[in-house]
């Protein structure tokens, strides 16, 4: 009997390395999107807080759309329609753009909450000392409001990190996509998804531990 | 000198100050008394420009507070303010709370600002608490911290907006004591207060506000023993 040609082969140490590399890509696309998205979101939050009616009518509905439409739909739509308007972006760039906007939309509300948490009396006290509007924002609102909403922001950041798995639908080989490739080859979904889950955990856990220790320090 | 001329203030349709005329001389201590909602606190907010006014003028040392070209942040350095809620910055130690504004507003070096802060905190009796966070301080201590924070800007005037109203009764004394000390040092003060004993003992003049109008102003003996206005009489009878 002729040996049959097999497309399947077992899991090797090399594959673990392949997953680790993919985890780094997950980390990279997340870190990039979360950083830029947070800065943008903080600015949007400030506009929502200060802009009152105008912002409620313009920026707020746009952010609502990005917050409400499932990320996977945003990714596919953007990736496929961007070339029509002349934007030829690879899966990575498309993923960064959408994840960044998505993060910004979520952070905007967190940031607005942070500014509201500081309260008018505290800000008047700062201004009464002769601080300018921007000094008050930088030295009083940012540290006090930032600490108030830090746990909420960590939640957003970890959520976006996990949601970055959806960029796999565009073909970017991050952790989930890499797992799918290995599953197809090895036919060992249980082992590989467990490993991928462990990698996600290894990325998130240090962040939440660090956040918790910061919160403890601030609580003193 | 603080000169207030025909000052009107509205919150929407609500007319809270109805033509206030008042001069406060250098070195004077003025207490402002009256029922809640009589416009006393609003007057202080208008004096340092935290509230815009709709008519009239507030002039501090010749500078119109509400004029367009006025550098309000610079002017506010002359006008220290202490609020009912002490508003300590919770993320900073007592020393850093006081040192922040001298450093970022006046451009002092870190070391200079800390030295100013240490001096002011010792002045209000918080020399032992330099490195304490506000959460570890009592209400009375936090209010004295707020006074030190305002004094660190070396103001010419101090505005007190019901500085003791939010305090537990046993903590009122230490704050009044600090205010008394400032008065004795010759600080010009406008104190919106419900502490009639303080108004009587420490003030040079007492003003009584009623529904947005300054009904009466005069030396404490006159206001407390021979008030001219019927409203003043009624108010004092109720608070005694």
Short mmCIF file of C-alpha atoms in Angstrom, two decimals:
data_model
loop_
_atom_site.label_atom_id
_atom_site.label_comp_id
_atom_site.label_asym_id
_atom_site.label_seq_id
_atom_site.Cartn_x
_atom_site.Cartn_y
_atom_site.Cartn_z
CA UNK A 1 0.00 0.00 0.00
CA UNK A 2 1.29 3.42 -0.91
CA UNK A 3 1.82 5.80 2.03
CA UNK A 4 -0.69 8.57 1.70
CA UNK A 5 0.57 12.11 1.39
CA UNK A 6 -0.29 13.97 4.61
CA UNK A 7 -0.95 17.73 4.85
CA UNK A 8 -1.05 17.45 8.61
CA UNK A 9 1.88 17.33 10.97
CA UNK A 10 2.24 17.53 14.75
CA UNK A 11 2.90 20.53 16.92
CA UNK A 12 6.63 21.36 17.14
CA UNK A 13 8.66 23.74 19.33
CA UNK A 14 9.02 25.93 16.25
CA UNK A 15 5.28 26.49 16.30
CA UNK A 16 5.53 27.82 19.83
CA UNK A 17 8.00 30.38 18.52
CA UNK A 18 5.58 31.18 15.70
CA UNK A 19 2.87 31.86 18.32
CA UNK A 20 5.22 33.99 20.42
CA UNK A 21 6.05 36.13 17.42
CA UNK A 22 2.36 36.53 16.70
CA UNK A 23 1.81 37.53 20.34
CA UNK A 24 4.39 40.27 19.85
CA UNK A 25 2.42 41.48 16.84
CA UNK A 26 -0.74 41.53 18.95
CA UNK A 27 1.17 43.52 21.55
CA UNK A 28 2.52 45.91 18.92
CA UNK A 29 -0.79 46.64 17.16
CA UNK A 30 -2.54 47.01 20.54
CA UNK A 31 0.09 49.25 22.09
CA UNK A 32 0.11 51.49 19.04
CA UNK A 33 -3.68 51.76 18.79
CA UNK A 34 -4.20 52.21 22.53
CA UNK A 35 -1.54 54.93 22.79
CA UNK A 36 -2.74 57.02 19.87
CA UNK A 37 -6.39 56.27 20.65
CA UNK A 38 -5.97 57.37 24.26
CA UNK A 39 -4.43 60.70 23.29
CA UNK A 40 -7.16 61.28 20.69
CA UNK A 41 -9.83 60.10 23.11
CA UNK A 42 -8.61 62.48 25.81
CA UNK A 43 -8.87 65.35 23.35
CA UNK A 44 -12.33 64.22 22.23
CA UNK A 45 -13.38 63.91 25.88
CA UNK A 46 -12.23 67.44 26.53
CA UNK A 47 -14.16 68.66 23.46
CA UNK A 48 -17.28 66.82 24.65
CA UNK A 49 -16.91 68.43 28.07
CA UNK A 50 -16.18 71.97 26.88
CA UNK A 51 -18.06 72.01 23.58
CA UNK A 52 -21.42 71.36 25.19
CA UNK A 53 -24.12 71.74 22.53
CA UNK A 54 -21.92 71.89 19.43
CA UNK A 55 -20.00 68.77 20.39
CA UNK A 56 -23.20 66.98 21.39
CA UNK A 57 -24.52 67.57 17.89
CA UNK A 58 -21.35 66.80 15.93
CA UNK A 59 -18.66 64.72 17.60
CA UNK A 60 -20.84 62.71 19.97
CA UNK A 61 -22.94 60.96 17.25
CA UNK A 62 -19.80 60.04 15.28
CA UNK A 63 -18.23 58.50 18.38
CA UNK A 64 -21.50 56.73 19.10
CA UNK A 65 -21.32 55.03 15.70
CA UNK A 66 -17.80 53.74 16.33
CA UNK A 67 -18.77 52.59 19.82
CA UNK A 68 -21.94 50.83 18.68
CA UNK A 69 -21.05 49.09 15.40
CA UNK A 70 -19.26 45.76 16.00
CA UNK A 71 -15.53 46.13 15.51
CA UNK A 72 -15.39 43.29 12.98
CA UNK A 73 -17.82 45.12 10.70
CA UNK A 74 -15.84 48.35 10.99
CA UNK A 75 -12.64 46.50 10.11
CA UNK A 76 -14.04 44.74 7.06
CA UNK A 77 -15.82 47.85 5.80
CA UNK A 78 -12.80 50.08 6.22
CA UNK A 79 -10.35 47.58 4.72
CA UNK A 80 -12.50 47.04 1.65
CA UNK A 81 -13.74 50.57 1.08
CA UNK A 82 -10.58 52.54 1.86
CA UNK A 83 -9.03 51.70 -1.56
CA UNK A 84 -12.10 53.22 -3.23
CA UNK A 85 -11.20 56.62 -1.78
CA UNK A 86 -7.56 56.09 -2.72
CA UNK A 87 -6.25 54.82 0.61
CA UNK A 88 -4.26 51.70 -0.11
CA UNK A 89 -3.64 50.35 3.37
CA UNK A 90 -2.31 46.93 4.30
CA UNK A 91 -4.12 44.86 6.94
CA UNK A 92 -1.86 46.13 9.71
CA UNK A 93 -2.40 49.82 8.89
CA UNK A 94 -6.15 49.31 8.47
CA UNK A 95 -6.24 47.52 11.81
CA UNK A 96 -4.35 50.33 13.53
CA UNK A 97 -6.64 52.99 12.07
CA UNK A 98 -9.85 51.28 13.14
CA UNK A 99 -8.59 50.12 16.54
CA UNK A 100 -7.32 53.64 17.21
CA UNK A 101 -10.65 55.26 16.38
CA UNK A 102 -12.48 52.58 18.35
CA UNK A 103 -10.22 53.19 21.37
CA UNK A 104 -10.64 56.96 21.02
CA UNK A 105 -14.42 56.61 20.95
CA UNK A 106 -14.37 54.59 24.16
CA UNK A 107 -11.76 56.75 25.90
CA UNK A 108 -13.63 59.97 25.01
CA UNK A 109 -16.42 59.13 27.43
CA UNK A 110 -13.97 57.99 30.08
CA UNK A 111 -12.03 61.24 29.72
CA UNK A 112 -15.15 63.37 29.91
CA UNK A 113 -16.10 61.51 33.09
CA UNK A 114 -12.65 62.25 34.46
CA UNK A 115 -12.99 65.98 33.88
CA UNK A 116 -16.46 65.94 35.45
CA UNK A 117 -15.08 64.04 38.45
CA UNK A 118 -12.77 66.92 39.32
CA UNK A 119 -15.69 69.30 39.77
CA UNK A 120 -16.10 73.02 39.45
CA UNK A 121 -15.16 73.96 43.06
CA UNK A 122 -11.74 72.31 42.76
CA UNK A 123 -11.09 74.05 39.45
CA UNK A 124 -12.17 77.40 40.82
CA UNK A 125 -9.77 76.92 43.71
CA UNK A 126 -6.99 76.30 41.20
CA UNK A 127 -7.94 79.34 39.13
CA UNK A 128 -8.21 81.50 42.25
CA UNK A 129 -4.49 80.86 42.79
CA UNK A 130 -3.80 82.56 39.47
CA UNK A 131 -3.45 79.40 37.38
CA UNK A 132 -4.39 79.78 33.73
CA UNK A 133 -7.00 77.51 32.15
CA UNK A 134 -4.24 75.28 30.77
CA UNK A 135 -2.27 75.15 34.00
CA UNK A 136 -5.44 74.08 35.78
CA UNK A 137 -6.01 71.41 33.13
CA UNK A 138 -2.43 70.14 33.28
CA UNK A 139 -1.69 70.28 37.02
CA UNK A 140 -5.12 69.76 38.59
CA UNK A 141 -7.63 68.20 36.19
CA UNK A 142 -5.25 65.72 34.53
CA UNK A 143 -3.80 64.17 37.69
CA UNK A 144 -7.02 64.19 39.73
CA UNK A 145 -9.42 63.23 36.94
CA UNK A 146 -6.89 60.80 35.46
CA UNK A 147 -6.66 58.88 38.71
CA UNK A 148 -10.43 58.85 39.10
CA UNK A 149 -10.98 57.15 35.75
CA UNK A 150 -7.77 55.12 35.57
CA UNK A 151 -9.51 51.79 36.36
CA UNK A 152 -12.06 52.47 33.61
CA UNK A 153 -9.26 53.28 31.18
CA UNK A 154 -7.40 50.05 32.03
CA UNK A 155 -10.64 48.20 31.26
CA UNK A 156 -10.82 49.87 27.85
CA UNK A 157 -7.15 49.15 27.12
CA UNK A 158 -7.38 45.45 28.02
CA UNK A 159 -10.62 45.17 26.05
CA UNK A 160 -9.02 46.67 22.94
CA UNK A 161 -6.03 44.36 23.34
CA UNK A 162 -8.33 41.34 23.23
CA UNK A 163 -10.46 42.85 20.46
CA UNK A 164 -7.33 43.25 18.34
CA UNK A 165 -7.85 39.53 17.60
CA UNK A 166 -10.49 40.66 15.12
CA UNK A 167 -7.82 42.17 12.88
CA UNK A 168 -7.14 38.54 11.94
CA UNK A 169 -10.10 38.73 9.55
CA UNK A 170 -8.04 41.10 7.40
CA UNK A 171 -5.22 38.58 7.25
CA UNK A 172 -2.82 40.22 9.69
CA UNK A 173 -1.01 37.38 11.41
CA UNK A 174 -1.45 38.25 15.06
CA UNK A 175 -2.07 35.75 17.81
CA UNK A 176 -5.50 34.51 16.72
CA UNK A 177 -4.66 34.31 13.03
CA UNK A 178 -1.45 32.42 13.88
CA UNK A 179 -3.48 29.98 15.97
CA UNK A 180 -5.88 29.38 13.09
CA UNK A 181 -2.97 28.66 10.76
CA UNK A 182 -1.51 26.15 13.22
CA UNK A 183 -4.88 24.52 13.85
CA UNK A 184 -5.38 23.98 10.15
CA UNK A 185 -2.00 22.28 9.92
CA UNK A 186 -1.88 20.28 13.13
CA UNK A 187 -5.59 19.62 13.69
CA UNK A 188 -5.01 20.22 17.38
CA UNK A 189 -7.40 23.06 18.20
CA UNK A 190 -7.59 22.29 21.89
CA UNK A 191 -3.85 22.54 22.50
CA UNK A 192 -3.32 25.56 20.29
CA UNK A 193 -6.24 27.64 21.49
CA UNK A 194 -5.19 26.93 25.06
CA UNK A 195 -1.71 28.19 24.21
CA UNK A 196 -3.10 31.26 22.46
CA UNK A 197 -5.30 31.97 25.48
CA UNK A 198 -2.25 31.65 27.71
CA UNK A 199 -0.43 34.20 25.57
CA UNK A 200 -3.33 36.66 25.82
CA UNK A 201 -3.33 36.13 29.56
CA UNK A 202 0.42 36.72 29.70
CA UNK A 203 -0.10 40.03 27.90
CA UNK A 204 -3.00 41.26 30.05
CA UNK A 205 -2.06 40.03 33.47
CA UNK A 206 1.05 42.18 34.02
CA UNK A 207 -0.96 45.23 32.89
CA UNK A 208 -3.73 44.63 35.41
CA UNK A 209 -1.22 43.85 38.18
CA UNK A 210 0.67 47.05 37.43
CA UNK A 211 -2.59 49.02 37.33
CA UNK A 212 -3.67 47.57 40.66
CA UNK A 213 -0.37 48.49 42.30
CA UNK A 214 -0.60 52.05 40.94
CA UNK A 215 -4.11 52.36 42.34
CA UNK A 216 -2.92 51.10 45.72
CA UNK A 217 -0.13 53.66 45.70
CA UNK A 218 -2.52 56.49 44.85
CA UNK A 219 -5.00 55.42 47.50
CA UNK A 220 -2.55 56.28 50.26
CA UNK B 1 -8.21 99.23 47.70
CA UNK B 2 -11.17 97.26 46.40
CA UNK B 3 -13.89 99.48 44.91
CA UNK B 4 -17.24 98.04 43.93
CA UNK B 5 -19.54 100.29 41.92
CA UNK B 6 -23.19 99.61 41.13
CA UNK B 7 -22.55 95.88 40.75
CA UNK B 8 -25.33 93.76 39.26
CA UNK B 9 -25.16 90.01 38.85
CA UNK B 10 -27.73 87.70 37.31
CA UNK B 11 -27.89 83.91 37.17
CA UNK B 12 -30.22 83.62 34.21
CA UNK B 13 -33.35 85.48 35.27
CA UNK B 14 -32.33 85.46 38.92
CA UNK B 15 -31.07 88.86 40.05
CA UNK B 16 -28.58 87.97 42.80
CA UNK B 17 -26.71 91.24 43.30
CA UNK B 18 -28.73 94.40 42.92
CA UNK B 19 -26.44 97.37 42.67
CA UNK B 20 -23.72 96.89 45.28
CA UNK B 21 -21.52 99.86 46.19
CA UNK B 22 -18.64 99.16 48.54
CA UNK B 23 -15.06 100.22 49.23
CA UNK B 24 -12.62 98.09 51.17
CA UNK B 25 -9.47 99.88 52.31
CA UNK B 26 -6.02 98.35 52.69
CA UNK B 27 -5.69 96.74 56.10
CA UNK B 28 -9.40 96.59 56.70
CA UNK B 29 -11.29 93.49 57.83
CA UNK B 30 -14.83 93.40 56.49
CA UNK B 31 -17.28 90.72 57.51
CA UNK B 32 -20.26 90.06 55.30
CA UNK B 33 -23.26 88.50 56.99
CA UNK B 34 -26.75 87.62 55.84
CA UNK B 35 -29.04 84.69 55.14
CA UNK B 36 -28.17 81.98 52.60
CA UNK B 37 -28.94 83.15 49.07
CA UNK B 38 -28.48 86.81 49.93
CA UNK B 39 -25.64 87.13 47.41
CA UNK B 40 -22.71 87.31 49.84
CA UNK B 41 -20.70 84.49 48.31
CA UNK B 42 -21.50 85.65 44.78
CA UNK B 43 -19.98 88.99 45.70
CA UNK B 44 -16.64 87.30 46.47
CA UNK B 45 -16.76 85.33 43.21
CA UNK B 46 -17.33 88.59 41.34
CA UNK B 47 -14.45 90.30 43.11
CA UNK B 48 -11.87 87.83 41.83
CA UNK B 49 -13.53 87.33 38.48
CA UNK B 50 -14.68 83.73 38.94
CA UNK B 51 -18.16 84.96 37.99
CA UNK B 52 -18.81 87.47 35.21
CA UNK B 53 -20.93 90.49 36.05
CA UNK B 54 -23.69 92.03 33.96
CA UNK B 55 -23.40 95.63 35.12
CA UNK B 56 -21.11 97.77 37.25
CA UNK B 57 -17.43 97.46 38.10
CA UNK B 58 -15.05 95.89 40.54
CA UNK B 59 -11.73 97.73 40.71
CA UNK B 60 -8.79 96.26 42.62
CA UNK B 61 -5.85 98.60 43.12
CA UNK B 62 -6.95 100.58 40.09
CA UNK B 63 -7.45 97.52 37.85
CA UNK B 64 -10.94 96.75 36.56
CA UNK B 65 -11.46 93.03 37.24
CA UNK B 66 -14.01 92.48 34.48
CA UNK B 67 -12.51 94.71 31.79
CA UNK B 68 -11.57 92.92 28.56
CA UNK B 69 -7.85 93.69 28.61
CA UNK B 70 -7.32 92.71 32.26
CA UNK B 71 -4.85 89.90 32.91
CA UNK B 72 -7.15 88.15 35.36
CA UNK B 73 -4.64 85.43 36.25
CA UNK B 74 -2.15 88.06 37.29
CA UNK B 75 -4.76 90.01 39.22
CA UNK B 76 -5.88 86.89 41.09
CA UNK B 77 -2.41 86.59 42.58
CA UNK B 78 -3.34 89.66 44.63
CA UNK B 79 -6.62 88.11 45.74
CA UNK B 80 -6.23 84.97 47.83
CA UNK B 81 -9.44 83.03 48.21
CA UNK B 82 -10.51 80.38 50.70
CA UNK B 83 -13.65 78.39 49.95
CA UNK B 84 -16.28 76.68 52.01
CA UNK B 85 -15.10 73.35 50.63
CA UNK B 86 -11.35 73.42 51.17
CA UNK B 87 -10.53 71.79 47.81
CA UNK B 88 -7.10 70.47 48.73
CA UNK B 89 -5.43 68.80 45.76
CA UNK B 90 -5.75 65.15 46.85
CA UNK B 91 -2.81 63.87 44.80
CA UNK B 92 -0.28 66.20 46.43
CA UNK B 93 1.18 66.36 49.93
CA UNK B 94 0.48 69.42 52.07
CA UNK B 95 3.83 70.88 51.06
CA UNK B 96 3.24 70.23 47.36
CA UNK B 97 -0.30 71.63 47.59
CA UNK B 98 1.11 74.95 48.76
CA UNK B 99 4.22 74.91 46.55
CA UNK B 100 2.39 74.20 43.27
CA UNK B 101 1.07 77.68 42.45
CA UNK B 102 4.23 79.63 43.40
CA UNK B 103 6.16 77.30 41.12
CA UNK B 104 3.93 77.17 38.05
CA UNK B 105 2.25 80.58 38.31
CA UNK B 106 5.03 82.72 39.73
CA UNK B 107 7.88 80.78 38.16
CA UNK B 108 9.72 80.09 41.43
CA UNK B 109 12.22 77.25 41.41
CA UNK B 110 11.22 73.99 43.04
CA UNK B 111 13.42 74.71 46.05
CA UNK B 112 12.14 78.28 46.46
CA UNK B 113 8.54 77.13 46.19
CA UNK B 114 9.06 74.42 48.80
CA UNK B 115 10.66 76.92 51.14
CA UNK B 116 7.71 79.31 50.73
CA UNK B 117 5.33 76.41 51.33
CA UNK B 118 7.15 75.24 54.44
CA UNK B 119 7.06 78.77 55.87
CA UNK B 120 3.36 79.23 55.16
CA UNK B 121 2.42 75.83 56.57
CA UNK B 122 4.35 76.58 59.75
CA UNK B 123 2.58 79.93 59.87
CA UNK B 124 -0.85 78.26 59.98
CA UNK B 125 0.36 75.62 62.44
CA UNK B 126 0.85 72.72 60.04
CA UNK B 127 4.63 72.53 60.34
CA UNK B 128 4.34 68.90 61.45
CA UNK B 129 2.20 67.88 58.48
CA UNK B 130 4.36 68.90 55.53
CA UNK B 131 4.45 65.45 53.97
CA UNK B 132 0.90 64.40 54.86
CA UNK B 133 -1.63 63.87 52.09
CA UNK B 134 -4.93 65.75 52.49
CA UNK B 135 -6.74 62.47 53.14
CA UNK B 136 -4.75 62.18 56.37
CA UNK B 137 -5.74 65.67 57.54
CA UNK B 138 -8.86 66.76 59.42
CA UNK B 139 -11.27 69.28 57.87
CA UNK B 140 -9.83 72.04 60.02
CA UNK B 141 -6.30 71.15 59.00
CA UNK B 142 -7.31 71.03 55.34
CA UNK B 143 -8.89 74.45 55.62
CA UNK B 144 -5.71 75.82 57.19
CA UNK B 145 -3.83 74.16 54.34
CA UNK B 146 -6.08 76.06 51.93
CA UNK B 147 -5.27 79.29 53.75
CA UNK B 148 -1.54 78.56 53.52
CA UNK B 149 -1.95 77.75 49.83
CA UNK B 150 -3.58 81.13 49.20
CA UNK B 151 -1.01 82.98 51.35
CA UNK B 152 1.87 81.40 49.42
CA UNK B 153 0.97 83.64 46.48
CA UNK B 154 1.59 86.64 48.76
CA UNK B 155 -1.82 88.19 48.13
CA UNK B 156 -2.73 91.73 49.09
CA UNK B 157 -6.27 90.67 49.95
CA UNK B 158 -7.85 87.53 51.31
CA UNK B 159 -11.42 86.54 50.50
CA UNK B 160 -13.01 83.98 52.82
CA UNK B 161 -16.18 82.32 51.56
CA UNK B 162 -17.83 80.74 54.62
CA UNK B 163 -14.51 79.18 55.48
CA UNK B 164 -15.89 77.40 58.56
CA UNK B 165 -19.39 76.42 57.39
CA UNK B 166 -18.48 72.92 56.22
CA UNK B 167 -16.48 72.07 59.35
CA UNK B 168 -17.48 69.99 62.32
CA UNK B 169 -18.17 72.34 65.23
CA UNK B 170 -15.07 71.30 67.17
CA UNK B 171 -12.85 72.22 64.21
CA UNK B 172 -14.25 75.71 63.64
CA UNK B 173 -12.10 77.27 66.36
CA UNK B 174 -8.71 76.49 64.85
CA UNK B 175 -9.68 78.01 61.50
CA UNK B 176 -11.14 81.14 63.09
CA UNK B 177 -7.97 81.42 65.16
CA UNK B 178 -5.90 81.38 61.97
CA UNK B 179 -8.12 84.03 60.38
CA UNK B 180 -7.86 86.15 63.53
CA UNK B 181 -4.08 85.88 63.37
CA UNK B 182 -4.08 87.10 59.76
CA UNK B 183 -6.29 90.03 60.70
CA UNK B 184 -3.91 90.97 63.50
CA UNK B 185 -1.03 90.87 61.04
CA UNK B 186 -2.79 93.54 59.04
CA UNK B 187 -4.09 91.45 56.12
CA UNK B 188 -6.95 93.03 54.22
CA UNK B 189 -9.81 90.57 54.47
CA UNK B 190 -13.37 90.15 53.26
CA UNK B 191 -14.98 87.36 55.23
CA UNK B 192 -18.36 86.01 54.28
CA UNK B 193 -19.29 84.30 57.51
CA UNK B 194 -21.99 82.90 59.75
CA UNK B 195 -19.72 83.24 62.78
CA UNK B 196 -21.22 86.28 64.49
CA UNK B 197 -18.64 86.19 67.29
CA UNK B 198 -15.84 86.44 64.75
CA UNK B 199 -17.61 89.20 62.81
CA UNK B 200 -18.10 91.14 65.99
CA UNK B 201 -14.63 90.75 67.51
CA UNK B 202 -12.35 90.83 64.51
CA UNK B 203 -13.97 93.03 61.87
CA UNK B 204 -13.49 96.72 61.37
CA UNK B 205 -16.81 96.83 59.59
CA UNK B 206 -19.73 94.46 59.11
CA UNK B 207 -21.98 94.46 56.05
CA UNK B 208 -25.42 92.89 56.11
CA UNK B 209 -26.79 91.51 52.84
CA UNK B 210 -30.44 90.84 52.23
CA UNK B 211 -31.82 89.48 48.94
CA UNK B 212 -29.00 90.88 46.83
CA UNK B 213 -28.93 94.29 48.47
CA UNK B 214 -26.39 95.57 50.97
CA UNK B 215 -28.88 96.74 53.56
CA UNK B 216 -26.47 98.09 56.06
CA UNK B 217 -22.76 98.53 56.72
CA UNK B 218 -20.98 99.90 59.74
CA UNK B 219 -18.76 99.17 62.72
CA UNK B 220 -19.64 95.89 64.47
CA UNK B 221 -21.00 97.62 67.60
CA UNK B 222 -23.49 99.51 65.50
CA UNK B 223 -24.63 96.51 63.46
CA UNK B 224 -24.91 94.17 66.41
CA UNK B 225 -26.31 96.55 69.03
CA UNK B 226 -28.16 99.23 67.09
CA UNK B 227 -29.00 97.95 63.61
CA UNK B 228 -30.79 100.49 61.44
CA UNK B 229 -32.63 98.10 59.17
CA UNK B 230 -35.58 95.97 60.09
CA UNK B 231 -34.13 93.04 58.09
CA UNK B 232 -30.85 93.21 60.00
CA UNK B 233 -32.71 93.16 63.30
CA UNK B 234 -34.75 90.13 62.25
CA UNK B 235 -31.67 88.26 60.95
CA UNK B 236 -29.67 88.89 64.10
CA UNK B 237 -32.58 87.90 66.32
CA UNK B 238 -32.76 84.59 64.47
CA UNK B 239 -29.07 83.70 64.57
CA UNK B 240 -28.65 84.48 68.26
#
